[in-house]
Every structure is written in C-alpha cells, then in structure tokens.
Amino acid sequence: MSNFIELKQVSKWFESTAGRFNALRDIDFVIEKGEYIAITGKSGSGKSTLLNMLTGIDHPSEGAVIINATEVQTLNESVLATWRGKNIGIVFQFFQLIPTLTILENILLAMDFVNVIPTKEREKRAEMLLNQVGIGQQKNKLPAALSGGEQQRAAIARALANDPPILVADEPTGNLDSKTTEIIFNLFSELVKSGKTVIVVTHEKTLNPDYDRIITLRDGVVVDDKKAINSKHL
Ligand code: ADP
Ligand code: MG
C-alpha cells in the first residue's frame, strides 16, 4: 500500500460579507497509485472544490495535500504550473480548449508549456493520443467544428499530453449523450488498466461498474468511502 495521494485534515472555507462558508471540512484520505476513484455527491457538496485542492488550482484553508511526496501548497505559482502539467492531467466539464487553435495545436501547446516530451516527438505523440481517443481524423479542425463528445475526447487527449500519472476529470460527461459517455468511460477504464490513477467527479456513478472506490461528499464532508468488491486495491 502506497500513499500516492494523501489529504490530511483538509478544510476549505470561503469568506464573504455574510461570514465564513465551509466548503470542505476535515477531509482525510489516501489514494493509492492506480486506483480508479469516483467522487460523488449532490451539487454544491464540494466536489469541484476538492478537485481544486488536489490539482493545486486552489489551496486548503487548513491541512495538507501531498501528491507523490510533494506537498502541493508549498510550491510557488510558476513551479506549481509545471508540476501540475507533469503530474496531473485535468479534464474540465466544459472542455476549455483554446478556440483559435486546432485540436492538434491545443495538444502541442500543452506539451510546449511543460517541456517534458522531446520537441521532435511532440507531433507524433499528439497524433497518437488523438487516434487513441478516436478523433485522429479531426486533428486539423478548430474545436467549434467538433461535436461536444469529440471536444471532450480532445480535452482528454490534451490532459494526457505529457503522460501524467494522474488524471482528474470534473463531471466529464455531464453534457454528453449516453453513447459518448460510454466511450469516455471505456477510455478511462483503459487508462486505469495502463496504470494511471484516475479520479472522476460524477453524478452518474451507476453508469460505470469499473470504479475501485466511491467517495461521497455531503456538505463538504466525506460521508461514505467504499471500495468496490472487484477492486484490485482492497
Ligand atoms: P460541487 O462541485 O459539488 O457542485 P463546489 O465545490 O463547486 O460543489 O461548491 C461547494 C460549495 O462551496 C458551494 O456552496 C459553492 O457555492 C461554494 N463555493 C465554491 N467556490 C466558492 C468560492 N470561490 N467562493 C465562495 N463560495 C464558493
Ligand atoms: Mg462541481
């Protein structure tokens, strides 16, 4: 058992004129390398806030997030951006592709930013990733020319650009039809089989039987944390 990702007593609150709002309270868990995790809970329960803690997009008010022996909140902004690019691929609910760049260029940009894939290998790798998610034919199109499902697959390819060990996705299928949802979840299952740690925020927990573990949030607190019977990580 390895503590690949560890949250230690993580709390997050937001201050406003109305006072303090606790979005996360005393979150404490360990994720092992290669686990396939679903984070679920009602809207407003703190799922996105929790992902922001994991990715370093935002910092805890109290507690610590440790990923692969790095305490995330100790990194300054510029170090953090590169660290994130190497370690965590992020898939956003609304894709967040750059609209003026082609699909291929979106992926190349992610590679240029982190600079871990050798320059002369980048284009070939980007094409390989686009083929892997099934949209290789669309590489020279702008995002707007693709369907929602294709854009989400492009966003997944971009998240994998620098071969990060961790993939996180915030309701990645929230806006997609059931067929595309199935394609994306099959892809995530393949990534888990290849050794990646995948963390998916989702409402549709019943759609996917492959999860190792389901963590349920309610009002910023973990109210359930269940390992699936078929988990390899029991
Ligand atoms: P979920 O992703 O589960 O829908 P969120 O993590 O987005 O929930 O939000 C949890 C709670 O924290 C919500 O009540 C939300 O309004 C609040 N919240 C999130 N981000 C902020 C912020 N930057 N400022 C103030 N409140 C916030
Ligand atoms: Mg959310």
XYZ file of C-alpha atoms and ligand atoms in Angstrom:
262
model
C 0.000 0.000 0.000
C 1.420 3.333 -1.010
C 0.236 6.786 -0.074
C 0.378 8.166 -3.571
C -2.103 10.954 -2.864
C -2.797 11.981 0.698
C -5.193 14.559 2.070
C -4.537 15.394 5.697
C -7.344 17.127 7.550
C -8.107 19.378 4.595
C -10.598 22.149 5.223
C -11.534 24.924 2.854
C -13.648 27.922 3.679
C -14.629 30.993 1.744
C -15.039 34.346 3.461
C -17.726 36.748 2.369
C -19.657 39.631 3.874
C -22.163 37.025 5.056
C -19.392 35.326 7.028
C -17.427 32.137 6.627
C -18.699 29.311 4.449
C -17.162 25.878 4.990
C -16.916 24.170 1.589
C -14.757 21.262 2.842
C -14.268 20.043 6.383
C -11.532 17.734 7.683
C -11.103 15.685 4.531
C -8.715 12.872 5.289
C -7.950 10.094 2.839
C -5.277 8.262 0.933
C -5.406 7.246 -2.715
C -3.111 4.523 -3.984
C -1.321 4.556 -7.288
C -3.506 3.011 -9.964
C -6.793 3.420 -8.133
C -9.907 4.366 -10.075
C -11.910 6.724 -7.889
C -15.329 8.277 -8.275
C -16.168 11.331 -6.206
C -19.868 11.833 -5.981
C -22.395 13.951 -4.117
C -25.107 16.500 -4.782
C -24.463 19.794 -6.489
C -22.773 22.117 -4.017
C -21.381 19.305 -1.855
C -17.769 20.374 -2.504
C -16.651 18.053 -5.335
C -15.083 20.717 -7.536
C -13.518 22.421 -4.526
C -11.958 19.090 -3.591
C -10.536 18.619 -7.108
C -9.112 22.137 -6.921
C -7.264 21.116 -3.756
C -5.865 18.017 -5.494
C -4.668 19.912 -8.553
C -3.321 22.913 -6.650
C -5.676 25.205 -8.559
C -6.733 26.378 -5.082
C -5.199 25.864 -1.635
C -6.687 24.458 1.562
C -7.515 26.876 4.381
C -6.183 24.211 6.730
C -4.487 20.857 6.277
C -2.222 19.498 3.561
C -2.369 17.798 0.171
C 0.586 15.552 -0.560
C 0.995 14.030 -4.004
C 3.858 11.727 -4.841
C 5.845 13.112 -1.870
C 5.253 16.764 -2.838
C 3.241 18.988 -0.515
C 1.296 20.844 -3.178
C 0.673 24.137 -1.355
C 4.400 24.677 -0.738
C 5.023 25.171 -4.486
C 5.007 28.724 -5.806
C 2.803 29.557 -8.805
C 5.366 29.051 -11.561
C 6.744 25.804 -10.111
C 3.196 24.638 -9.465
C 2.109 25.150 -13.074
C 4.927 22.956 -14.384
C 4.500 20.407 -11.594
C 0.797 20.146 -12.408
C 1.479 19.751 -16.114
C 3.816 16.840 -15.444
C 1.799 15.116 -12.766
C -1.884 15.750 -13.313
C -3.992 15.812 -16.433
C -7.187 17.783 -15.904
C -10.385 17.287 -17.886
C -12.862 20.100 -17.345
C -16.614 19.793 -17.672
C -16.724 22.364 -20.455
C -13.548 21.151 -22.210
C -11.748 24.528 -22.125
C -9.992 24.015 -25.430
C -8.444 27.142 -26.946
C -10.922 28.117 -29.687
C -8.408 29.723 -32.069
C -6.117 26.683 -32.173
C -6.753 23.405 -33.973
C -7.214 20.255 -31.932
C -3.647 19.215 -32.725
C -2.290 22.650 -31.775
C -4.186 22.554 -28.473
C -2.305 19.407 -27.551
C 1.048 20.674 -28.799
C 0.592 23.809 -26.693
C 0.149 21.700 -23.551
C 3.389 19.888 -24.427
C 5.289 23.108 -25.149
C 4.214 24.526 -21.804
C 5.592 21.667 -19.703
C 8.507 20.740 -21.971
C 8.947 17.102 -20.928
C 8.194 15.417 -24.251
C 11.149 15.979 -26.610
C 10.267 18.574 -29.264
C 10.693 16.278 -32.236
C 8.379 13.647 -30.712
C 5.525 16.016 -29.897
C 3.526 15.961 -33.099
C 3.697 12.192 -33.408
C 2.627 11.757 -29.787
C -0.237 14.246 -30.195
C -1.485 12.288 -33.213
C -1.161 9.020 -31.312
C -3.256 10.439 -28.459
C -5.912 11.758 -30.837
C -6.079 8.344 -32.505
C -6.331 6.721 -29.074
C -9.415 8.795 -28.240
C -10.814 8.161 -31.719
C -10.624 11.622 -33.285
C -7.384 11.434 -35.260
C -9.237 12.455 -38.415
C -10.255 15.750 -36.817
C -6.815 16.967 -35.800
C -6.715 19.993 -38.102
C -10.151 21.305 -37.167
C -10.917 24.061 -34.698
C -12.754 22.941 -31.544
C -16.011 24.608 -32.678
C -16.142 22.272 -35.684
C -16.340 19.235 -33.395
C -19.311 17.821 -31.506
C -19.386 18.066 -27.713
C -18.291 14.467 -27.368
C -15.404 14.965 -29.770
C -14.313 18.106 -27.952
C -14.345 16.211 -24.686
C -12.216 13.485 -26.251
C -9.811 16.172 -27.476
C -9.701 17.551 -23.931
C -8.837 14.075 -22.636
C -6.059 13.746 -25.225
C -4.732 17.124 -24.097
C -4.869 16.036 -20.440
C -2.680 13.061 -21.402
C -0.256 15.166 -23.467
C 2.618 14.963 -21.010
C 1.854 11.406 -19.873
C 0.893 12.381 -16.298
C 0.447 9.570 -13.741
C -2.817 11.130 -12.528
C -5.916 12.083 -14.481
C -8.711 14.075 -12.844
C -11.993 14.863 -14.534
C -14.798 17.089 -13.251
C -18.146 15.762 -14.477
C -16.565 14.995 -17.864
C -19.734 13.512 -19.292
C -22.188 15.940 -17.730
C -23.024 17.426 -21.120
C -22.763 14.341 -23.290
C -25.185 11.757 -24.633
C -25.118 8.232 -23.238
C -23.208 6.719 -26.166
C -20.382 9.260 -25.893
C -20.435 8.845 -22.115
C -19.815 5.144 -22.589
C -16.908 5.809 -24.961
C -15.303 8.164 -22.448
C -15.732 5.798 -19.529
C -14.261 2.953 -21.583
C -11.299 5.189 -22.243
C -10.869 5.930 -18.527
C -11.025 2.207 -17.749
C -8.251 1.605 -20.316
C -6.134 4.322 -18.691
C -6.577 2.698 -15.288
C -5.520 -0.645 -16.804
C -2.403 1.042 -18.134
C -1.502 2.078 -14.569
C -2.833 5.617 -14.285
C -4.633 6.908 -11.229
C -7.972 8.283 -12.382
C -10.265 10.451 -10.258
C -13.653 11.296 -11.723
C -16.230 13.618 -10.238
C -19.557 12.272 -11.364
C -23.270 12.159 -10.771
C -23.630 9.022 -12.841
C -21.984 6.571 -10.500
C -24.267 3.767 -11.564
C -23.136 4.016 -15.177
C -19.704 2.652 -14.534
C -19.042 -0.586 -12.704
C -15.255 -0.313 -13.035
C -14.556 2.056 -10.136
C -12.334 0.732 -7.367
C -13.842 3.102 -4.904
C -16.593 5.681 -4.497
C -16.127 8.658 -2.186
C -19.337 10.511 -1.356
C -19.421 14.111 -0.160
C -22.241 15.862 1.594
C -21.957 19.499 2.688
C -18.163 19.353 2.416
C -17.756 16.202 4.490
C -16.915 12.661 3.342
C -19.992 10.686 4.344
C -19.101 7.473 2.543
C -15.895 5.926 1.203
C -16.478 2.486 -0.246
C -14.141 0.130 -2.022
C -15.817 -1.878 -4.733
C -15.894 -5.639 -4.307
C -13.912 -6.129 -7.504
C -11.230 -3.574 -6.568
C -7.628 -4.654 -7.059
C -6.745 -2.350 -4.177
C -8.713 -3.997 -1.356
P -19.898 20.812 -6.365
O -18.756 20.750 -7.324
O -20.056 19.574 -5.530
O -21.185 21.196 -7.021
P -18.456 23.094 -5.307
O -17.179 22.514 -4.817
O -18.410 23.825 -6.588
O -19.592 21.977 -5.306
O -19.009 24.107 -4.228
C -19.204 23.743 -2.864
C -19.762 24.935 -2.121
O -18.748 25.928 -1.987
C -20.937 25.592 -2.825
O -21.879 26.002 -1.857
C -20.311 26.790 -3.500
O -21.233 27.843 -3.632
C -19.180 27.155 -2.550
N -18.047 27.779 -3.258
C -17.267 27.183 -4.186
N -16.313 28.008 -4.636
C -16.504 29.187 -3.978
C -15.859 30.468 -3.982
N -14.781 30.693 -4.764
N -16.341 31.429 -3.163
C -17.389 31.197 -2.362
N -18.060 30.017 -2.287
C -17.618 29.030 -3.088
Mg -18.688 20.969 -9.372
